[in-house]
Each structure stands twice: as C-alpha cells, then as structure tokens.
Amino acid sequence: MLFRWFYRFFLVALATGLLTALLVVFAALVTLPSLPSLETLTDYRPKIPLRIYSADNLLIGEFGEERRDFVKIGEVPESLKQAILAAEDDRFYQHYGVDYIGVLRAIYSNFKAGGAHQGASTITMQVARNFFLTKEKTLTRKFSEALLAFKIEHSLKKDQILELYINQIYLGQRSYGFSSAAQSYFGKKLTDINLAEAAMLAGLPKAPSRFNPIVNLERAKTRQQYVLRRMHELGYISAEQFAQAKETATATAIHRRAKIFAMPADYVAEMVRQIVYDRYREEAYTRGIKVYTTLRKTDQEAAYRALRKGVTDYDARHGYRGPEAFLELPKDPKDREALQDIMQDIRNSDDILAAVVLSATPSAVEAFRKNGETIRITGDGLKAARQFLGNDPKIGEKRIRPGALIRVKKTEKGNWQIVQLPEIEAALVAMDPNNGAIRALVGGFDYHLNKFNHATQAWRQPGSSFKPFVYSAALEKGFTPATIINDAPLYLQIGGKTWEPRNYDGKFSGPIRMRTALTHSKNLASVRILQAIGPTYAQDYATRFGFDKKHHPAVLPMALGAGSATPMQMAIGYATFANGGYHIHPYFIERIEDEHGNIIEQARFATAGQNAKQVIDPRNAFLMTSIMQDVVQRGTAARARALKRNDIAGKTGTTSNAVDAWFCGYQKDLVAVTWMGFDEPRSMGNRETGGQAALPIWINYMATALKSIPVAKTLPPKGIVVAKINSETGMRDIFGTFNEYFFQEQLPPEMDYSFQDPDFTDQVESPLF
C-alpha cells in the first residue's frame, strides 16, 4: 500500500517536473526572439563625459550625465576583483550565467531568516539587467534576465563580462564604474586604492545610497567589514591582511567629499563647457571629448589661494555680522542623523565649514558639523564673534545660541575659530602677454555659491587703473614723462552740472611731471591731460587696446576711469604695454581631442613680435612701463616692493566712494588683474583702496607665479633717450642726452626718458598748466 502511494507520488512529481520543464522551454522559445541584441555589449561604447584638463594634463572639470572613467580589466587591481567576487558572485568563474547553487543557498538563507534578505543574481545577470532590463521585481523580468545571462555567457568571455560590470555599474555620487567611484570617494586612481578601500567600493553595488560612505560612514563600514570577512573565508586574503585592513578601514574611508579635480578651476571649466556645448550640443557630454586648457596648476592654485585670502582679510577688517541663519534642532540634540538631515543642503566653502550651534556661552561654543563631528570652540577662536555671545541688547536676535548656523575654520595650530562667508566678491585673471594664453582665472570667491564669473562678466568702473591708457594717448600726442602738469583745483561744467574732481588725499601738488602724476595717481593732473589731448581722441585711442567706445564715453571723467570694463578687458589692455605695443587676443583652450585622442581643434593665436598687430609705438609701451614701474617703486602700489623685483609695473584703481578696487600689473611675461567689489555696487569703506584691497591679492599671486622667473632687464627701443630734466620747468637740460643711463636699473630723479624725434633731436616739450 505504501509502495503504491510512493509510486503514484513519484509519477505525479515526474509529470509535474516534465510539464514545468516543457513550460520553461516553451517560455524560453517564445522569449528568446524578443531578447535584445548583444551588440551593445560586444561593441561597448560607454557614455564618457566631457573632461577638461590643465596645460599640465591635470583634470580640472567634468560634465556629463554619468561620471565614468573606462578601465580595462587588466588595469583593475586584483584586490578589487576579488572583493567584487566575494561581495557579489564568488562562483562567477564556475557558473554559466545562473548560479544554481547560489539560488539554493539564497532560498535556504531567506527561509531561515523569514524574509527576502539574500539575492541570487550573478554578475552576468546584473550586467543583463543594467544594460537591457528594468529593476522591477517580477518573475517575467527575472526570467528574461536569466535567459539574457545565458546568452551573454555564450557570446563573451568571463573577463569581458567582468570588465563590463566594473565599468557600467552605478555606485552613487553620480559615479558609474569603479574607476570613477575611486575618484569620487577617495580622490584616487583605481590603481592606487588599498585593500580596505577596495572592500568599501565592492560593498556599494548592493545599495549605493544606503552604503555611501559620504552619506553614512557607519553603514559603509559595516558593509566593508562583511566584504573583508567574505574575502578571508574564500581564501583571497590572509588572516594578517584581514586584520590589517580592518584596522586601516576607518582611516581610509574618510567621511568627506573627496577632491576629484586637481585644482579649483570651476569658472574656467564652465567657460570651456559652454564653448564645447555650442559646437557639439548633447554629444559634448557623452562622446568622451577631452579639452586641454592653457591653465597651469601652480598659477591657478596660487590665484585661488590669493583671492580667497584677500577676500577673507577684507571681511575680517569689517567685523563679524552674526550667525548665517537659525535652524530648528531635533528634540534629541544627540541624534546625529537628525542633525545631519537638517544640514544636508548647506554647502561648505572649501576650508570654511558649516556648523550648527548646540550650546553657547561667552567662553565656549559647541557645534555640530555636517560630517558628524562635534567641535568645541574656545579662547581666540571666539574672538571675531565675541560680541554676539553675550547678552548685549543691541545684538538682539542675532545672538549666537543653540540652532545658530555658523561657519568655522581651523587655524594653523589646528584649533577651531568662528568665521563667516564673505559678502564681497573678487576676481583675478592672469595671462601671458605675448600670446594671450590664460594662465589663471578665478571668477569669484566660491563658484558653488556664486556662479557669476566676475573676471569676464562683471562690467565695473576701472577708476584710476584706466589712467595709463589716457597717458599713453598723451605720449602719442607729443607729451613726455617729464612734461609739467598743474595739479591744481578744477571747476568744470558737465551736462549742466558743476564737476569738481579731487585727489584721493584732498591735497594739491601744483606743477608736477607727468611721471609723478601717474605715479601718485593725481586726478586733477589727469583731467588736465585729457583736456589737452581731447576726450574724443583718447576714446578713439583706447580702442587700440581692445576697449569699446560705447563703454567709455568721450567726456572728461574718462580720465578717472568713469567708463566700464571687465577684468579680462583690463588684462588685454595692460598686455599691450607688457609686450611692447602688440594687441593680443586671450584664449584658454589649447586643443580639443576626441575619445581616441585625435586632435579635432587646435588653438590659433597671434604672438607679439610675430603675427600680432602692433597698435602702439614700442617707445610708447616702454615709457608707460617705466612710469608704472615707478608706481610700484615709489607710488600707490609701493606695497608690491615686497616682491623685491624691479621688473614689475602696474597701476592701482579706486572708484568714487571706494565702490570698486583694482590692481592691474605685469612683468614682461605675465600680466595679472585683480578686482574687488560687491555684486550690488556699494562702498567697501573709506580706507578700502586698490592698494589696500586688490593689490595684496595680486602680490600673493605673483609671489608664487614669478618665483622661478628671473628678474628681466629690458633695454629701451630705438628712438628713446635719457635726458637731464630741470625739476622746476620740466624741460630738458641744455647739455642734451645721457644714453649711458640706458643700462641702469633705476633712473636718478633728475633724469627721465623721452621720445627722440628723428627730425628734431633737440625737441623739448613745453610745460602744460
């Protein structure tokens, strides 16, 4: 009886199995023709983003839907391959797409756990899903996935499949593929990661958002430990390696945004992106285009540091304004995840970090940073904000208290101090004056807080930094640096209104040489020069330097820089003085390459002395440089003497009410312009001149940029003579010229340069009163 029962059961089971098998075969026959072609895999063309590099071949920007960096399987570290297999599919090299043992193991594990806690997808099945299928959890999708896995295994070798997986899988932070993820999470090339980092990356595919070490380091560590344990169990690593990786795991998985780019050059990267997109449209973001710029790492980093220091120094001079905002703290102030949630959308600005106050007294502030760290600020760290820590009724609601959003920064000694995000903005642009190659460009304090590019888009009054172009026009009209100008009061009628220009210090110097007028930025003498040569002539003359007439009206205030210009335009203008009188065009893209490294566009530029257009007489350029060297040595830019060089020249600029501050300066192979001001124009403060606000940025940049460049000695061009000058009349001494002074580094005060007219060698300029 029992035998008969077992026999019947066996027949039913056999029939059911055969029927199931037939149904599976039938389903496979029906489904197979509808499966997608594997051409996507066999001719794999990943979406490679637009990448932008410096002249040093260092990555400075990347744009695309997917952050991806394709890597060959042979370049993948063995430790990472083993970590991936341990985490995702340890029988990858044994099965044929579907791991039946793995399926049974998953069924048992899930039955034991009382739920679906373990999957059975192989790496091949994940490749099928990532390339061809959706992530919906249905039997139809799972069946198609298995069939595709068989098809893939039949068409590709195991290493090819693993290579596809390593490059295609999404791992969080917009990163597709392990090479891109290594950069995003650790700021490293894939070949440079260690075992602990490999294990953390291998733990991401299961749930990139859940195990993202930037979002939740603790969960990422837990997953990392699991991967390391599996690697040890499978014999991939020894007990010693396992123990060492566990110890180093915390140190390597840094809970911060890793630096993906080699230098801070976001403004230039965006300039490049706009140009490339205009030419290639959406393909710009997917076809792997590489753009090589003219930026140099040393210059760009120096410019970035100098600008931020200049801005923060200005901000410190004008005092702390109070907390940035007030946040609602969670009920439990020790709830780290809740604290992180309320700060999730608040950005740090490089080393100026956001923190929310947990407790505050006049002697100590405890605050929570968005990375999960609780910090304590005491002593000098409270100095800037001390008035906001007491009970002064004048402070009112701006008092620092629990929930206050503040900014903190570490001092050189490693202590925390309260700082703030500056409200003022600045820009710096530096270029090679001989060909226009941009060497550094910083368009603002922080691109992520203000994307407006002040270096190229900010039209501001140049103030006295525009005077050299007026003085150059005067030289062309027959003036010399020794021509006497009267620095005395002026009362003028302009547009029906009385205009009474004044010097910055409110004093008058009387009759002075033109050289002295520019050296000390005398406004009244400058207006008289423009009166003498005519505003229309000066307006036309300025176009030689690249200025547009419509931005510089032909009126007398033009002598004081009442028009408008961008820092980039000012750099182009000053480059003409630096290179001996040639007009150059700035460029920042050296070449563009396709995904295979073929050059598809190459920069074409004009070079001074070769194919660039000469727009002013080289003697004019030389004389202006000589005068502006005096500006540095004994004039309004005397601070620049800290560089201990006599080959630099330039001019400060401060507009009315100190709304804009400038310094435009150069050495024969490098010109740089710095600007500072508020986006909504307003006074920076009575003491904030070009020499006080903008010049220090220029000095700090040039100190690095010129560090390895020897001091240049420039000989006067033909047609320049040195003459002894009568200090009272400004006229040439009767004894004529002293050409031996050509080779002296500094002229004695009683000497000066002038043009030598070939037809009238004894020509003398009369004073202008």
Coordinates of N, CA and C in Angstrom, one line a residue, residues 89-253:
D89 N 29.4 37.6 -6.3 CA 29.3 36.4 -7.0 C 30.6 35.6 -6.9
D90 N 30.8 34.8 -5.8 CA 32.1 34.1 -5.6 C 32.3 33.0 -6.6
R91 N 31.2 32.5 -7.2 CA 31.3 31.4 -8.2 C 31.2 31.9 -9.6
F92 N 31.5 33.1 -9.8 CA 31.4 33.7 -11.2 C 32.2 33.0 -12.2
Y93 N 33.4 32.5 -11.9 CA 34.2 31.8 -12.9 C 33.8 30.3 -13.1
Q94 N 32.8 29.8 -12.3 CA 32.4 28.4 -12.4 C 31.0 28.2 -13.0
H95 N 30.1 29.2 -12.9 CA 28.8 29.0 -13.4 C 28.7 29.5 -14.8
Y96 N 27.5 29.4 -15.5 CA 27.3 29.8 -16.9 C 26.2 30.8 -17.0
G97 N 26.2 31.7 -16.0 CA 25.2 32.8 -16.1 C 24.3 32.8 -14.9
V98 N 23.8 31.6 -14.6 CA 22.9 31.4 -13.4 C 23.6 30.5 -12.5
D99 N 23.7 30.8 -11.2 CA 24.4 30.0 -10.3 C 23.3 29.2 -9.5
Y100 N 23.1 28.0 -9.9 CA 22.0 27.2 -9.2 C 22.3 26.9 -7.7
I101 N 23.6 26.7 -7.4 CA 24.0 26.5 -6.0 C 23.7 27.8 -5.2
G102 N 24.0 28.9 -5.9 CA 23.7 30.2 -5.2 C 22.2 30.4 -5.0
V103 N 21.4 30.0 -6.0 CA 20.0 30.1 -5.8 C 19.5 29.3 -4.7
L104 N 19.9 28.0 -4.6 CA 19.5 27.2 -3.4 C 20.0 27.8 -2.1
R105 N 21.2 28.3 -2.1 CA 21.7 28.9 -0.9 C 20.9 30.1 -0.5
A106 N 20.5 30.9 -1.5 CA 19.7 32.1 -1.2 C 18.3 31.7 -0.6
I107 N 17.7 30.6 -1.3 CA 16.4 30.2 -0.8 C 16.5 29.7 0.7
Y108 N 17.5 29.0 1.0 CA 17.7 28.5 2.3 C 17.9 29.6 3.3
S109 N 18.8 30.6 2.9 CA 19.1 31.7 3.8 C 17.8 32.6 4.0
N110 N 17.0 32.8 3.0 CA 15.8 33.6 3.1 C 14.8 32.9 4.0
F111 N 14.7 31.5 3.8 CA 13.7 30.7 4.6 C 14.1 30.8 6.0
K112 N 15.4 30.7 6.3 CA 15.9 30.7 7.7 C 15.7 32.0 8.3
A113 N 15.9 33.1 7.5 CA 15.7 34.5 8.0 C 14.3 34.9 8.1
G114 N 13.4 34.2 7.4 CA 12.0 34.6 7.4 C 11.6 35.7 6.5
G115 N 12.4 35.9 5.5 CA 12.2 37.0 4.5 C 13.2 37.0 3.4
A116 N 13.0 37.9 2.5 CA 14.0 38.0 1.3 C 15.1 38.9 1.7
H117 N 16.2 38.3 2.3 CA 17.4 39.0 2.7 C 18.6 38.8 1.8
Q118 N 18.5 37.8 1.0 CA 19.7 37.5 0.1 C 19.2 37.2 -1.3
G119 N 19.9 37.8 -2.2 CA 19.5 37.6 -3.6 C 20.4 36.5 -4.3
A120 N 20.1 36.2 -5.5 CA 20.8 35.2 -6.2 C 21.3 35.6 -7.6
S121 N 21.3 36.9 -7.8 CA 21.7 37.5 -9.1 C 23.2 37.3 -9.2
T122 N 23.6 36.8 -10.3 CA 25.1 36.7 -10.6 C 25.5 38.0 -11.2
I123 N 26.8 38.1 -11.4 CA 27.4 39.3 -12.0 C 26.9 39.4 -13.5
T124 N 26.8 38.3 -14.1 CA 26.3 38.3 -15.5 C 24.9 38.7 -15.6
M125 N 24.0 38.3 -14.6 CA 22.6 38.7 -14.6 C 22.5 40.2 -14.3
Q126 N 23.4 40.7 -13.4 CA 23.4 42.1 -13.2 C 23.8 42.9 -14.4
V127 N 24.8 42.4 -15.2 CA 25.1 43.1 -16.5 C 23.9 43.1 -17.4
A128 N 23.2 42.0 -17.5 CA 22.0 41.9 -18.3 C 21.0 42.9 -17.9
R129 N 20.8 43.0 -16.6 CA 19.8 44.0 -16.0 C 20.2 45.4 -16.3
N130 N 21.5 45.7 -16.0 CA 22.0 47.1 -16.1 C 21.9 47.6 -17.6
F131 N 22.2 46.7 -18.5 CA 22.2 47.1 -19.9 C 20.8 47.1 -20.6
F132 N 20.0 46.1 -20.2 CA 18.8 45.9 -21.1 C 17.5 45.9 -20.3
L133 N 17.5 45.7 -19.0 CA 16.2 45.5 -18.3 C 15.9 46.6 -17.3
T134 N 14.7 46.6 -16.8 CA 14.4 47.4 -15.7 C 14.7 46.7 -14.4
K135 N 14.5 47.5 -13.3 CA 14.8 46.9 -12.0 C 13.5 46.4 -11.3
E136 N 12.4 46.3 -12.0 CA 11.1 45.8 -11.4 C 11.3 44.4 -11.0
K137 N 10.7 44.1 -9.8 CA 10.8 42.7 -9.2 C 9.6 41.9 -9.7
T138 N 9.7 41.3 -10.9 CA 8.6 40.4 -11.4 C 9.3 39.2 -11.9
L139 N 8.5 38.1 -12.0 CA 9.0 36.8 -12.5 C 9.4 36.9 -14.0
T140 N 8.6 37.7 -14.7 CA 8.9 37.9 -16.1 C 10.3 38.5 -16.3
R141 N 10.5 39.6 -15.6 CA 11.8 40.2 -15.7 C 13.0 39.3 -15.2
K142 N 12.7 38.6 -14.2 CA 13.8 37.7 -13.7 C 14.1 36.6 -14.7
F143 N 13.0 36.1 -15.3 CA 13.2 35.0 -16.3 C 14.0 35.5 -17.5
S144 N 13.6 36.7 -18.0 CA 14.3 37.4 -19.1 C 15.8 37.6 -18.7
E145 N 16.0 38.0 -17.5 CA 17.3 38.2 -17.0 C 18.2 37.0 -17.1
A146 N 17.6 35.8 -16.7 CA 18.3 34.6 -16.7 C 18.7 34.2 -18.1
L147 N 17.7 34.3 -19.0 CA 17.9 33.9 -20.4 C 19.0 34.8 -21.0
L148 N 19.0 36.1 -20.7 CA 20.0 37.0 -21.2 C 21.4 36.7 -20.7
A149 N 21.4 36.2 -19.4 CA 22.7 35.9 -18.8 C 23.3 34.7 -19.6
F150 N 22.4 33.7 -19.9 CA 22.9 32.5 -20.7 C 23.5 33.0 -22.1
K151 N 22.7 33.9 -22.7 CA 23.1 34.4 -24.0 C 24.4 35.2 -23.9
I152 N 24.6 36.0 -22.9 CA 25.8 36.8 -22.7 C 27.0 35.8 -22.4
E153 N 26.8 34.8 -21.6 CA 27.9 33.9 -21.3 C 28.3 33.1 -22.6
H154 N 27.4 32.9 -23.5 CA 27.7 32.2 -24.7 C 28.5 33.0 -25.7
S155 N 28.3 34.4 -25.6 CA 28.9 35.3 -26.5 C 30.2 35.9 -26.1
L156 N 30.3 36.1 -24.8 CA 31.5 36.8 -24.2 C 32.3 35.9 -23.3
K157 N 33.6 36.3 -23.1 CA 34.4 35.6 -22.2 C 34.2 36.2 -20.8
K158 N 34.6 35.4 -19.8 CA 34.3 35.8 -18.4 C 34.9 37.2 -18.1
D159 N 36.2 37.4 -18.5 CA 36.8 38.7 -18.2 C 36.2 39.8 -18.9
Q160 N 35.6 39.6 -20.1 CA 34.9 40.6 -20.8 C 33.6 41.0 -20.0
I161 N 32.9 40.0 -19.5 CA 31.7 40.3 -18.7 C 32.1 41.1 -17.4
L162 N 33.1 40.7 -16.8 CA 33.5 41.3 -15.5 C 34.0 42.8 -15.9
E163 N 34.6 43.0 -17.0 CA 35.0 44.3 -17.4 C 33.8 45.2 -17.6
L164 N 32.8 44.7 -18.3 CA 31.6 45.4 -18.5 C 30.9 45.8 -17.1
Y165 N 30.9 44.9 -16.2 CA 30.3 45.1 -14.9 C 31.1 46.2 -14.2
I166 N 32.4 46.1 -14.2 CA 33.2 47.1 -13.4 C 33.1 48.5 -14.0
N167 N 32.8 48.6 -15.3 CA 32.7 49.9 -15.9 C 31.3 50.5 -15.9
Q168 N 30.2 49.6 -15.8 CA 28.9 50.1 -16.0 C 28.1 50.3 -14.8
I169 N 28.4 49.6 -13.7 CA 27.6 49.6 -12.5 C 27.5 51.0 -11.9
Y170 N 26.4 51.3 -11.3 CA 26.2 52.6 -10.7 C 26.6 52.5 -9.2
L171 N 27.4 53.4 -8.7 CA 28.0 53.3 -7.3 C 27.7 54.5 -6.5
G172 N 26.8 55.3 -6.9 CA 26.5 56.5 -6.1 C 27.4 57.7 -6.5
Q173 N 27.0 58.9 -6.0 CA 27.7 60.2 -6.2 C 27.9 60.4 -7.7
R174 N 26.9 60.0 -8.5 CA 26.9 60.2 -10.0 C 28.0 59.4 -10.6
S175 N 28.5 58.4 -9.9 CA 29.7 57.7 -10.4 C 29.2 56.3 -11.0
Y176 N 29.6 56.1 -12.2 CA 29.3 54.8 -12.9 C 30.7 54.1 -13.1
G177 N 30.8 52.9 -12.6 CA 32.0 52.2 -12.7 C 32.9 52.5 -11.5
F178 N 33.8 51.5 -11.2 CA 34.6 51.5 -10.0 C 35.8 52.6 -10.2
S179 N 36.2 52.8 -11.4 CA 37.3 53.8 -11.5 C 36.8 55.2 -11.1
S180 N 35.6 55.5 -11.6 CA 35.1 56.8 -11.3 C 34.7 56.9 -9.8
A181 N 34.3 55.8 -9.2 CA 33.9 55.8 -7.8 C 35.2 56.0 -6.9
A182 N 36.3 55.4 -7.3 CA 37.5 55.6 -6.6 C 37.9 57.0 -6.5
Q183 N 37.7 57.8 -7.6 CA 37.9 59.2 -7.6 C 36.9 60.0 -6.7
S184 N 35.7 59.6 -6.8 CA 34.6 60.3 -6.1 C 34.7 60.1 -4.6
Y185 N 35.0 58.9 -4.1 CA 35.0 58.6 -2.7 C 36.4 58.8 -2.0
F186 N 37.5 58.5 -2.8 CA 38.8 58.6 -2.2 C 39.8 59.5 -2.8
G187 N 39.4 60.1 -4.0 CA 40.2 61.1 -4.7 C 41.5 60.4 -5.2
K188 N 41.3 59.1 -5.6 CA 42.5 58.3 -6.1 C 42.2 57.6 -7.4
K189 N 43.2 57.3 -8.1 CA 43.1 56.5 -9.3 C 42.8 55.1 -8.8
L190 N 42.1 54.3 -9.7 CA 41.8 52.9 -9.3 C 43.0 52.1 -8.9
T191 N 44.1 52.3 -9.6 CA 45.3 51.5 -9.4 C 45.9 51.9 -8.1
D192 N 45.5 52.9 -7.4 CA 46.1 53.4 -6.2 C 45.4 53.0 -4.9
I193 N 44.2 52.4 -5.0 CA 43.4 52.1 -3.8 C 44.0 50.9 -3.1
N194 N 43.8 50.9 -1.8 CA 44.3 49.8 -0.9 C 43.2 48.8 -0.7
L195 N 43.5 47.8 0.1 CA 42.5 46.7 0.3 C 41.3 47.1 1.0
A196 N 41.4 48.0 2.0 CA 40.3 48.5 2.7 C 39.3 49.3 1.8
E197 N 39.9 50.1 1.0 CA 39.1 50.9 0.0 C 38.5 50.1 -1.0
A198 N 39.2 49.0 -1.5 CA 38.6 48.1 -2.4 C 37.4 47.4 -1.9
A199 N 37.5 47.0 -0.6 CA 36.3 46.4 0.1 C 35.1 47.3 0.2
M200 N 35.4 48.6 0.5 CA 34.3 49.5 0.7 C 33.6 49.8 -0.7
L201 N 34.4 49.9 -1.8 CA 33.8 50.1 -3.1 C 33.0 48.9 -3.5
A202 N 33.6 47.7 -3.2 CA 32.9 46.4 -3.6 C 31.5 46.3 -2.9
G203 N 31.4 46.9 -1.7 CA 30.2 46.8 -1.0 C 29.1 47.8 -1.5
L204 N 29.4 48.6 -2.4 CA 28.4 49.6 -2.9 C 27.3 49.1 -3.8
P205 N 27.6 48.1 -4.7 CA 26.5 47.7 -5.7 C 25.2 47.3 -5.0
K206 N 25.3 46.7 -3.9 CA 24.1 46.2 -3.2 C 23.1 47.3 -3.0
A207 N 23.6 48.4 -2.5 CA 22.7 49.6 -2.3 C 23.5 50.8 -2.2
P208 N 23.8 51.5 -3.4 CA 24.7 52.6 -3.4 C 24.3 53.8 -2.4
S209 N 23.1 54.0 -2.3 CA 22.6 55.1 -1.5 C 22.7 54.8 0.0
R210 N 22.5 53.5 0.3 CA 22.5 53.1 1.7 C 23.9 53.0 2.3
F211 N 24.8 52.5 1.4 CA 26.2 52.2 1.9 C 27.2 53.3 1.4
N212 N 26.7 54.4 1.0 CA 27.5 55.6 0.5 C 28.3 56.1 1.7
P213 N 29.7 56.0 1.7 CA 30.4 56.4 2.9 C 30.4 57.9 3.1
I214 N 30.0 58.7 2.1 CA 29.9 60.2 2.3 C 28.6 60.5 3.0
V215 N 27.6 59.7 2.7 CA 26.2 59.9 3.4 C 26.2 59.3 4.7
N216 N 26.6 58.0 4.8 CA 26.5 57.3 6.1 C 27.8 56.4 6.2
L217 N 28.7 56.9 6.9 CA 30.0 56.2 7.1 C 29.9 54.9 7.9
E218 N 29.0 54.9 8.9 CA 28.9 53.7 9.8 C 28.3 52.5 9.0
R219 N 27.3 52.8 8.2 CA 26.7 51.7 7.3 C 27.8 51.2 6.3
A220 N 28.5 52.1 5.8 CA 29.5 51.8 4.8 C 30.6 50.9 5.4
K221 N 31.0 51.2 6.7 CA 31.9 50.4 7.4 C 31.4 49.0 7.6
T222 N 30.1 48.9 8.0 CA 29.5 47.6 8.3 C 29.6 46.7 7.0
R223 N 29.2 47.3 5.9 CA 29.3 46.5 4.6 C 30.7 46.2 4.3
Q224 N 31.6 47.1 4.5 CA 33.0 46.9 4.2 C 33.6 45.7 5.0
Q225 N 33.2 45.6 6.3 CA 33.6 44.5 7.1 C 33.1 43.2 6.6
Y226 N 31.9 43.2 6.1 CA 31.3 42.0 5.6 C 32.1 41.5 4.4
V227 N 32.5 42.4 3.5 CA 33.2 42.1 2.3 C 34.6 41.5 2.6
L228 N 35.3 42.2 3.6 CA 36.6 41.7 4.0 C 36.5 40.3 4.6
R229 N 35.4 40.1 5.4 CA 35.2 38.8 6.0 C 35.0 37.7 5.0
R230 N 34.2 38.0 4.0 CA 34.0 37.0 2.9 C 35.3 36.8 2.1
M231 N 36.1 37.8 1.9 CA 37.4 37.6 1.2 C 38.3 36.7 2.0
H232 N 38.2 36.8 3.3 CA 39.1 35.9 4.1 C 38.5 34.5 4.1
E233 N 37.2 34.3 4.2 CA 36.6 33.0 4.1 C 36.9 32.3 2.8
L234 N 36.9 33.0 1.7 CA 37.2 32.4 0.4 C 38.7 32.2 0.1
G235 N 39.5 32.7 1.0 CA 40.9 32.5 0.9 C 41.6 33.5 0.0
Y236 N 40.9 34.6 -0.3 CA 41.5 35.7 -1.1 C 42.6 36.5 -0.4
I237 N 42.4 36.6 0.9 CA 43.3 37.3 1.8 C 43.6 36.5 3.0
S238 N 44.8 36.7 3.6 CA 45.3 36.0 4.8 C 44.6 36.6 6.0
A239 N 44.8 36.0 7.1 CA 44.3 36.5 8.4 C 45.0 37.8 8.7
E240 N 46.3 37.9 8.4 CA 47.0 39.1 8.7 C 46.5 40.3 7.8
Q241 N 46.3 40.0 6.6 CA 45.7 41.0 5.7 C 44.3 41.5 6.1
F242 N 43.5 40.5 6.6 CA 42.2 40.8 7.0 C 42.2 41.7 8.3
A243 N 43.1 41.4 9.2 CA 43.2 42.2 10.4 C 43.7 43.6 10.1
Q244 N 44.7 43.7 9.2 CA 45.3 45.0 8.9 C 44.3 45.9 8.2
A245 N 43.5 45.3 7.2 CA 42.5 46.0 6.5 C 41.4 46.5 7.4
K246 N 41.1 45.7 8.4 CA 40.0 46.2 9.4 C 40.5 47.4 10.2
E247 N 41.8 47.4 10.5 CA 42.4 48.5 11.3 C 42.5 49.7 10.5
T248 N 42.8 49.6 9.2 CA 43.0 50.8 8.4 C 41.7 51.3 7.7
A249 N 40.7 50.5 7.9 CA 39.4 50.9 7.2 C 38.9 52.2 7.6
T250 N 38.9 52.6 8.9 CA 38.4 53.9 9.4 C 39.2 55.0 8.8
A251 N 40.5 54.9 8.7 CA 41.4 55.9 8.2 C 41.2 56.2 6.7
T252 N 41.0 55.1 6.0 CA 40.9 55.3 4.5 C 39.5 55.8 4.1
A253 N 38.5 55.3 4.8 CA 37.1 55.7 4.3 C 36.8 57.1 5.0

